[in-house]
Every structure is written in structure tokens, then in C-alpha cells.
Amino acid sequence: MPILGSQLTATVSVALVLLVLGVIALMGIAARNAGEDIRSRIGFVVIMDENASESQTAALKSLWQNAPYVSLVRYSSADEVLSRWNSTMAEEGDSITALLGINPFFPEFEVAVKPRYASMDSIEKIVAPLRKLEGVGEIKLQGDMVRSINATVNSLAVILTIVAAALLLISFVLINNTIRLSVYARRFSIHTMKLVGATAGFIRRPFILSNIGNGVVAGVIAVGVLCGALYYAGSVEPEIARMITWAEAAVVFCAVVVVGVIICTLSALFATNRYLKLGYDDMF
């Protein structure tokens, strides 16, 4: 019973550590996908010239249909731009048309680029040839927003990487100590097997196999809890389900089990080797 109790304690302890690692990994995926989603909305605005023809506007639409850098294109006529301005900027009952007597706006394209092009260098290269096209009046870049978003996303990625690395190190130490206590409870069995002539490999084998099983069980427990938590969170907040897909979560779940097995195996190997080297008097 004491041995069974120590194994159960070790399995539960490993499961808790793996659960924390799994949560951090899922948070990292959510942060990455959220950053990609924000970056996919970054781009530039092309304002057409007042003398731009319909054919020039159509040529730009056709250009962006096949452009590899485009994530989304939205065209707004001069009247639509005016209506949007009035709804957001004009005071109630007021209108810029009433003040000026004309519509001062021109048709425009709002172009969002794909995440891998969401940097000022890439956007500058994209818009350089567009400035030379006939019918293009002005191109507005979102420079400050691009720099701010990229800096935030990169900082978050660095922080999560550091946290994940620190937790992985801490988890190895905690799991190693837990398994050492489990092996410590059977140290006299190790000594007895040494006395009857068992080889080191023969003595290590059951401990390693047992802890491989513990790692699998602990990983499955952690994955079960993570699945339940992710399902519940997705049902409460659909945005979470969009940020963390089940395909991505499945990769994390497999990694949790694999990490659990690897750490438990290494810890069992180190702990067993330690007690293989001790004499009988050193075991007290």
C-alpha cells in the first residue's frame, strides 16, 4: 500500500505539472492567433484621384484579386465615404455636404495585408509601385499602428517563451523530486535485488517502465482536464474557440503526454542510478 500510495501521489503531481504546462501552451497559441488576426487587419488606404475613371478603379480591383499580399479589400464610393464620415464625425443634424455644398471625398480602397507582410518595410515595397498608377491620388499608411502592434506581439511572444521555458525547467525539477521520493520508498527492494546478483539494467527496467506508465496516465489526466476546460471556455466565449482550434489543441495534448513520458523516464533513470550506487548504510 505505501508503494501504491507513493505512485499515486507521483502520478497526480506529474498530472498537475503537465496541466500547467498545457495551459501555458494553449495560452501561447491563443496569443499567437490573436496577433495574427490583428496583423491581418493592418494595411493601407488608397484614395483615388478626383479624375479617376471607372476603368482605372476596376483595374485596381482586378490587381488586388490576384495579389499574394492581400488579406482583404474593401471599396467605398465617394458617397459611402461621406456617409461613414457623417455617421462618426458630424454632429447630429449637421453634415459636411451642407457646409461645403459638395462631397469633398473621393472613392477609396481599404487594403488589409496578410500577417507575413504586416511590417512597414513590406508595406512600403507594396505601395511604391501603386503610387505610380494612374488614377491613384493618395496612399495613407498606418505606420504608428503597425509598429505598435508588431512591438506588442513580439514582446508577448518573448514573455510567453520565457515563461514556458521557466515552467518546463521547474516542472522537470518538481517531477524529478516526486519520482525520487517514489523510488526512495523502494530503495530496499533495489538493494535486495543487488544482493541476489541482479544487473543494473534488470533493476532499472521495472522502475522505468512503471514511470513511463505513470507519465502516460498523468498526461491523459492532464489532457482530459484541458479538454474539458477548453470545451467549457469555448461554449462560454466563442472567441476562445476561434483563437484555439481543436487541431492546434490536439498538438498540445500530444506534446503534454510526450513531455510527461520523457520527464518521468529521465527522472526514474536518474533516481534509480542514484540508489544503485548507494550502500546499505547510506540508505537510512
Short mmCIF file of C-alpha atoms in Angstrom, two decimals:
data_model
loop_
_atom_site.label_atom_id
_atom_site.label_comp_id
_atom_site.label_asym_id
_atom_site.label_seq_id
_atom_site.Cartn_x
_atom_site.Cartn_y
_atom_site.Cartn_z
CA MET A 1 0.00 0.00 0.00
CA PRO A 2 2.75 2.57 0.77
CA ILE A 3 4.29 1.89 -2.64
CA LEU A 4 0.91 2.19 -4.35
CA GLY A 5 0.25 5.42 -2.45
CA SER A 6 3.59 6.91 -3.46
CA GLN A 7 2.97 6.01 -7.13
CA LEU A 8 -0.49 7.57 -6.97
CA THR A 9 0.94 10.72 -5.41
CA ALA A 10 3.65 10.87 -8.08
CA THR A 11 1.10 10.42 -10.89
CA VAL A 12 -1.21 13.15 -9.55
CA SER A 13 1.74 15.52 -9.01
CA VAL A 14 3.02 14.95 -12.53
CA ALA A 15 -0.51 15.46 -13.91
CA LEU A 16 -0.79 18.83 -12.16
CA VAL A 17 2.55 20.00 -13.52
CA LEU A 18 1.64 18.86 -17.04
CA LEU A 19 -1.69 20.64 -16.70
CA VAL A 20 0.07 23.93 -16.01
CA LEU A 21 2.37 23.37 -18.99
CA GLY A 22 -0.63 22.61 -21.20
CA VAL A 23 -2.41 25.79 -20.09
CA ILE A 24 0.66 27.89 -20.90
CA ALA A 25 0.96 26.22 -24.33
CA LEU A 26 -2.71 26.89 -25.13
CA MET A 27 -2.31 30.50 -23.99
CA GLY A 28 0.67 30.83 -26.32
CA ILE A 29 -1.39 29.52 -29.25
CA ALA A 30 -4.24 31.88 -28.42
CA ALA A 31 -1.85 34.85 -28.20
CA ARG A 32 -0.18 33.92 -31.49
CA ASN A 33 -3.51 33.54 -33.31
CA ALA A 34 -4.82 36.79 -31.82
CA GLY A 35 -1.68 38.54 -33.02
CA GLU A 36 -2.08 37.04 -36.49
CA ASP A 37 -5.71 38.14 -36.54
CA ILE A 38 -4.76 41.69 -35.62
CA ARG A 39 -1.95 41.73 -38.15
CA SER A 40 -4.33 40.56 -40.89
CA ARG A 41 -6.22 43.85 -40.45
CA ILE A 42 -3.14 46.00 -40.94
CA GLY A 43 -2.68 47.63 -44.31
CA PHE A 44 -3.12 50.91 -46.15
CA VAL A 45 -5.78 53.12 -47.73
CA VAL A 46 -5.68 54.08 -51.42
CA ILE A 47 -7.63 57.26 -52.17
CA MET A 48 -8.48 57.65 -55.83
CA ASP A 49 -7.78 60.83 -57.76
CA GLU A 50 -10.74 63.16 -58.39
CA ASN A 51 -10.39 62.47 -62.13
CA ALA A 52 -10.02 58.70 -61.80
CA SER A 53 -12.10 56.79 -64.32
CA GLU A 54 -14.18 53.68 -63.71
CA SER A 55 -11.73 51.64 -65.78
CA GLN A 56 -8.82 52.71 -63.53
CA THR A 57 -10.83 51.79 -60.45
CA ALA A 58 -11.73 48.44 -61.99
CA ALA A 59 -8.05 47.83 -62.84
CA LEU A 60 -7.10 48.26 -59.19
CA LYS A 61 -9.85 45.87 -58.11
CA SER A 62 -8.56 43.31 -60.59
CA LEU A 63 -4.96 43.84 -59.42
CA TRP A 64 -5.82 43.06 -55.81
CA GLN A 65 -7.88 40.00 -56.65
CA ASN A 66 -4.68 38.13 -57.55
CA ALA A 67 -2.16 39.92 -55.33
CA PRO A 68 -0.42 37.46 -52.94
CA TYR A 69 -0.16 40.01 -50.14
CA VAL A 70 -3.86 40.88 -49.90
CA SER A 71 -5.91 39.64 -46.98
CA LEU A 72 -9.00 41.79 -47.54
CA VAL A 73 -10.01 44.66 -49.81
CA ARG A 74 -12.96 46.96 -49.20
CA TYR A 75 -14.03 49.52 -51.81
CA SER A 76 -16.02 52.57 -50.79
CA SER A 77 -17.52 55.03 -53.23
CA ALA A 78 -17.36 58.76 -52.55
CA ASP A 79 -20.92 58.69 -51.22
CA GLU A 80 -20.14 55.77 -48.90
CA VAL A 81 -17.07 57.56 -47.53
CA LEU A 82 -19.19 60.67 -46.95
CA SER A 83 -21.90 58.66 -45.19
CA ARG A 84 -19.30 56.98 -42.95
CA TRP A 85 -17.76 60.34 -42.07
CA ASN A 86 -21.13 61.86 -41.24
CA SER A 87 -22.07 58.92 -39.01
CA THR A 88 -18.85 59.08 -36.99
CA MET A 89 -17.66 62.69 -37.10
CA ALA A 90 -20.55 65.01 -37.86
CA GLU A 91 -22.77 66.32 -35.10
CA GLU A 92 -26.44 65.40 -35.05
CA GLY A 93 -28.32 67.21 -37.79
CA ASP A 94 -25.08 68.52 -39.29
CA SER A 95 -23.33 67.43 -42.50
CA ILE A 96 -20.13 68.39 -44.26
CA THR A 97 -22.06 68.49 -47.53
CA ALA A 98 -24.41 71.10 -46.11
CA LEU A 99 -21.43 73.17 -45.01
CA LEU A 100 -19.41 72.94 -48.23
CA GLY A 101 -22.14 72.33 -50.74
CA ILE A 102 -20.20 69.44 -52.30
CA ASN A 103 -18.90 65.99 -51.38
CA PRO A 104 -15.19 66.55 -50.63
CA PHE A 105 -14.37 62.84 -50.51
CA PHE A 106 -13.18 60.52 -53.27
CA PRO A 107 -13.56 56.75 -53.72
CA GLU A 108 -11.09 54.73 -51.71
CA PHE A 109 -9.78 51.20 -51.17
CA GLU A 110 -9.01 49.86 -47.70
CA VAL A 111 -6.44 47.11 -48.22
CA ALA A 112 -5.51 44.71 -45.41
CA VAL A 113 -2.36 42.65 -45.94
CA LYS A 114 -1.59 39.10 -44.82
CA PRO A 115 0.27 38.75 -41.49
CA ARG A 116 3.64 37.97 -43.06
CA TYR A 117 3.51 41.32 -44.93
CA ALA A 118 2.42 43.30 -41.84
CA SER A 119 5.60 45.32 -41.40
CA MET A 120 6.43 48.81 -42.58
CA ASP A 121 9.24 47.60 -44.86
CA SER A 122 6.93 45.15 -46.64
CA ILE A 123 4.07 47.65 -46.90
CA GLU A 124 6.38 50.33 -48.29
CA LYS A 125 7.54 47.90 -51.00
CA ILE A 126 3.92 47.09 -51.82
CA VAL A 127 2.70 50.69 -52.14
CA ALA A 128 5.75 52.02 -54.03
CA PRO A 129 4.52 50.85 -57.47
CA LEU A 130 0.91 51.73 -56.60
CA ARG A 131 1.82 55.41 -56.21
CA LYS A 132 2.78 55.50 -59.90
CA LEU A 133 -0.53 54.11 -61.17
CA GLU A 134 -2.91 56.42 -62.99
CA GLY A 135 -5.98 57.31 -61.01
CA VAL A 136 -4.28 56.93 -57.62
CA GLY A 137 -4.39 60.19 -55.69
CA GLU A 138 -3.04 59.43 -52.22
CA ILE A 139 -1.96 56.42 -50.18
CA LYS A 140 -2.24 56.52 -46.40
CA LEU A 141 -0.12 54.15 -44.35
CA GLN A 142 -0.84 53.00 -40.81
CA GLY A 143 2.75 53.35 -39.70
CA ASP A 144 2.30 54.02 -35.99
CA MET A 145 -0.30 51.27 -35.60
CA VAL A 146 1.89 48.75 -37.47
CA ARG A 147 4.88 49.46 -35.25
CA SER A 148 2.80 49.39 -32.07
CA ILE A 149 1.09 46.09 -32.91
CA ASN A 150 4.30 44.38 -34.01
CA ALA A 151 6.11 45.55 -30.88
CA THR A 152 3.28 44.31 -28.66
CA VAL A 153 3.03 40.93 -30.40
CA ASN A 154 6.79 40.40 -30.32
CA SER A 155 7.02 41.35 -26.64
CA LEU A 156 4.19 38.98 -25.77
CA ALA A 157 5.87 36.16 -27.70
CA VAL A 158 9.15 36.72 -25.83
CA ILE A 159 7.39 36.80 -22.45
CA LEU A 160 5.44 33.59 -23.13
CA THR A 161 8.59 31.85 -24.37
CA ILE A 162 10.48 32.79 -21.20
CA VAL A 163 7.56 31.70 -19.00
CA ALA A 164 7.22 28.40 -20.88
CA ALA A 165 10.96 27.69 -20.60
CA ALA A 166 10.95 28.51 -16.88
CA LEU A 167 7.91 26.31 -16.28
CA LEU A 168 9.48 23.46 -18.23
CA LEU A 169 12.58 23.67 -16.04
CA ILE A 170 10.50 23.91 -12.86
CA SER A 171 8.32 21.01 -13.99
CA PHE A 172 11.37 18.83 -14.55
CA VAL A 173 12.67 19.64 -11.06
CA LEU A 174 9.29 19.00 -9.42
CA ILE A 175 8.62 15.78 -11.33
CA ASN A 176 12.18 14.60 -10.70
CA ASN A 177 11.77 15.17 -6.96
CA THR A 178 8.39 13.46 -6.93
CA ILE A 179 9.71 10.38 -8.70
CA ARG A 180 12.81 10.30 -6.50
CA LEU A 181 10.51 10.06 -3.48
CA SER A 182 8.65 7.23 -5.21
CA VAL A 183 11.89 5.36 -5.90
CA TYR A 184 13.11 6.17 -2.37
CA ALA A 185 10.17 4.20 -0.98
CA ARG A 186 11.51 1.12 -2.79
CA ARG A 187 15.21 1.63 -2.13
CA PHE A 188 15.48 -1.54 -0.04
CA SER A 189 13.99 -3.58 -2.90
CA ILE A 190 16.77 -2.21 -5.08
CA HIS A 191 19.39 -3.24 -2.52
CA THR A 192 17.86 -6.72 -2.17
CA MET A 193 17.96 -7.26 -5.93
CA LYS A 194 21.61 -6.18 -5.94
CA LEU A 195 22.37 -8.78 -3.25
CA VAL A 196 20.89 -11.63 -5.30
CA GLY A 197 23.02 -10.65 -8.30
CA ALA A 198 20.54 -8.69 -10.45
CA THR A 199 22.19 -6.49 -13.06
CA ALA A 200 21.73 -2.70 -13.07
CA GLY A 201 19.70 -2.89 -16.27
CA PHE A 202 17.40 -5.55 -14.80
CA ILE A 203 16.81 -3.42 -11.69
CA ARG A 204 16.20 -0.23 -13.65
CA ARG A 205 13.75 -1.78 -16.12
CA PRO A 206 10.65 -2.09 -13.89
CA PHE A 207 11.16 1.39 -12.46
CA ILE A 208 11.49 2.95 -15.90
CA LEU A 209 8.53 1.03 -17.35
CA SER A 210 6.42 1.88 -14.32
CA ASN A 211 7.21 5.57 -14.64
CA ILE A 212 6.58 5.52 -18.37
CA GLY A 213 3.13 4.26 -17.48
CA ASN A 214 2.81 6.96 -14.82
CA GLY A 215 3.80 9.57 -17.40
CA VAL A 216 1.15 8.33 -19.84
CA VAL A 217 -1.55 8.22 -17.14
CA ALA A 218 -0.58 11.67 -15.85
CA GLY A 219 -0.58 13.03 -19.40
CA VAL A 220 -4.02 11.55 -20.10
CA ILE A 221 -5.37 13.06 -16.87
CA ALA A 222 -3.95 16.48 -17.77
CA VAL A 223 -5.31 16.21 -21.33
CA GLY A 224 -8.74 15.26 -20.00
CA VAL A 225 -8.85 18.31 -17.76
CA LEU A 226 -7.57 20.55 -20.57
CA CYS A 227 -10.19 19.18 -23.00
CA GLY A 228 -12.97 19.84 -20.53
CA ALA A 229 -11.72 23.33 -19.73
CA LEU A 230 -11.26 24.21 -23.41
CA TYR A 231 -14.71 22.90 -24.34
CA TYR A 232 -16.34 24.84 -21.49
CA ALA A 233 -14.41 28.04 -22.26
CA GLY A 234 -15.34 27.75 -25.96
CA SER A 235 -19.03 27.32 -25.13
CA VAL A 236 -18.98 30.35 -22.82
CA GLU A 237 -16.83 32.55 -25.07
CA PRO A 238 -16.93 31.61 -28.79
CA GLU A 239 -13.92 33.85 -29.45
CA ILE A 240 -11.76 31.38 -27.50
CA ALA A 241 -12.90 28.56 -29.79
CA ARG A 242 -11.84 30.70 -32.75
CA MET A 243 -8.46 31.52 -31.24
CA ILE A 244 -7.66 27.90 -30.29
CA THR A 245 -8.80 25.29 -32.79
CA TRP A 246 -9.13 21.65 -31.81
CA ALA A 247 -6.46 20.72 -34.36
CA GLU A 248 -3.97 23.03 -32.61
CA ALA A 249 -5.14 21.83 -29.21
CA ALA A 250 -4.57 18.21 -30.29
CA VAL A 251 -0.91 19.01 -30.96
CA VAL A 252 -0.60 20.45 -27.45
CA PHE A 253 -2.33 17.40 -25.95
CA CYS A 254 0.07 15.02 -27.69
CA ALA A 255 3.02 17.16 -26.60
CA VAL A 256 1.80 17.09 -22.98
CA VAL A 257 1.73 13.28 -22.96
CA VAL A 258 5.12 13.04 -24.67
CA VAL A 259 6.72 15.54 -22.27
CA GLY A 260 5.25 13.67 -19.33
CA VAL A 261 6.69 10.37 -20.56
CA ILE A 262 10.12 11.85 -21.31
CA ILE A 263 10.46 13.65 -17.97
CA CYS A 264 9.20 10.65 -15.98
CA THR A 265 11.57 8.31 -17.82
CA LEU A 266 14.61 10.53 -17.28
CA SER A 267 13.72 11.15 -13.64
CA ALA A 268 13.26 7.42 -13.00
CA LEU A 269 16.60 6.71 -14.67
CA PHE A 270 18.47 9.30 -12.60
CA ALA A 271 16.79 8.30 -9.33
CA THR A 272 17.36 4.58 -9.86
CA ASN A 273 21.01 5.11 -10.75
CA ARG A 274 21.46 7.10 -7.55
CA TYR A 275 20.20 4.28 -5.33
CA LEU A 276 22.10 1.67 -7.33
CA LYS A 277 25.31 3.37 -6.22
CA LEU A 278 24.41 3.57 -2.52
CA GLY A 279 25.44 1.02 0.07
CA TYR A 280 23.07 -0.39 2.66
CA ASP A 281 24.19 2.02 5.41
CA ASP A 282 23.68 5.03 3.10
CA MET A 283 20.01 4.20 2.56
CA PHE A 284 18.95 5.33 6.02
#
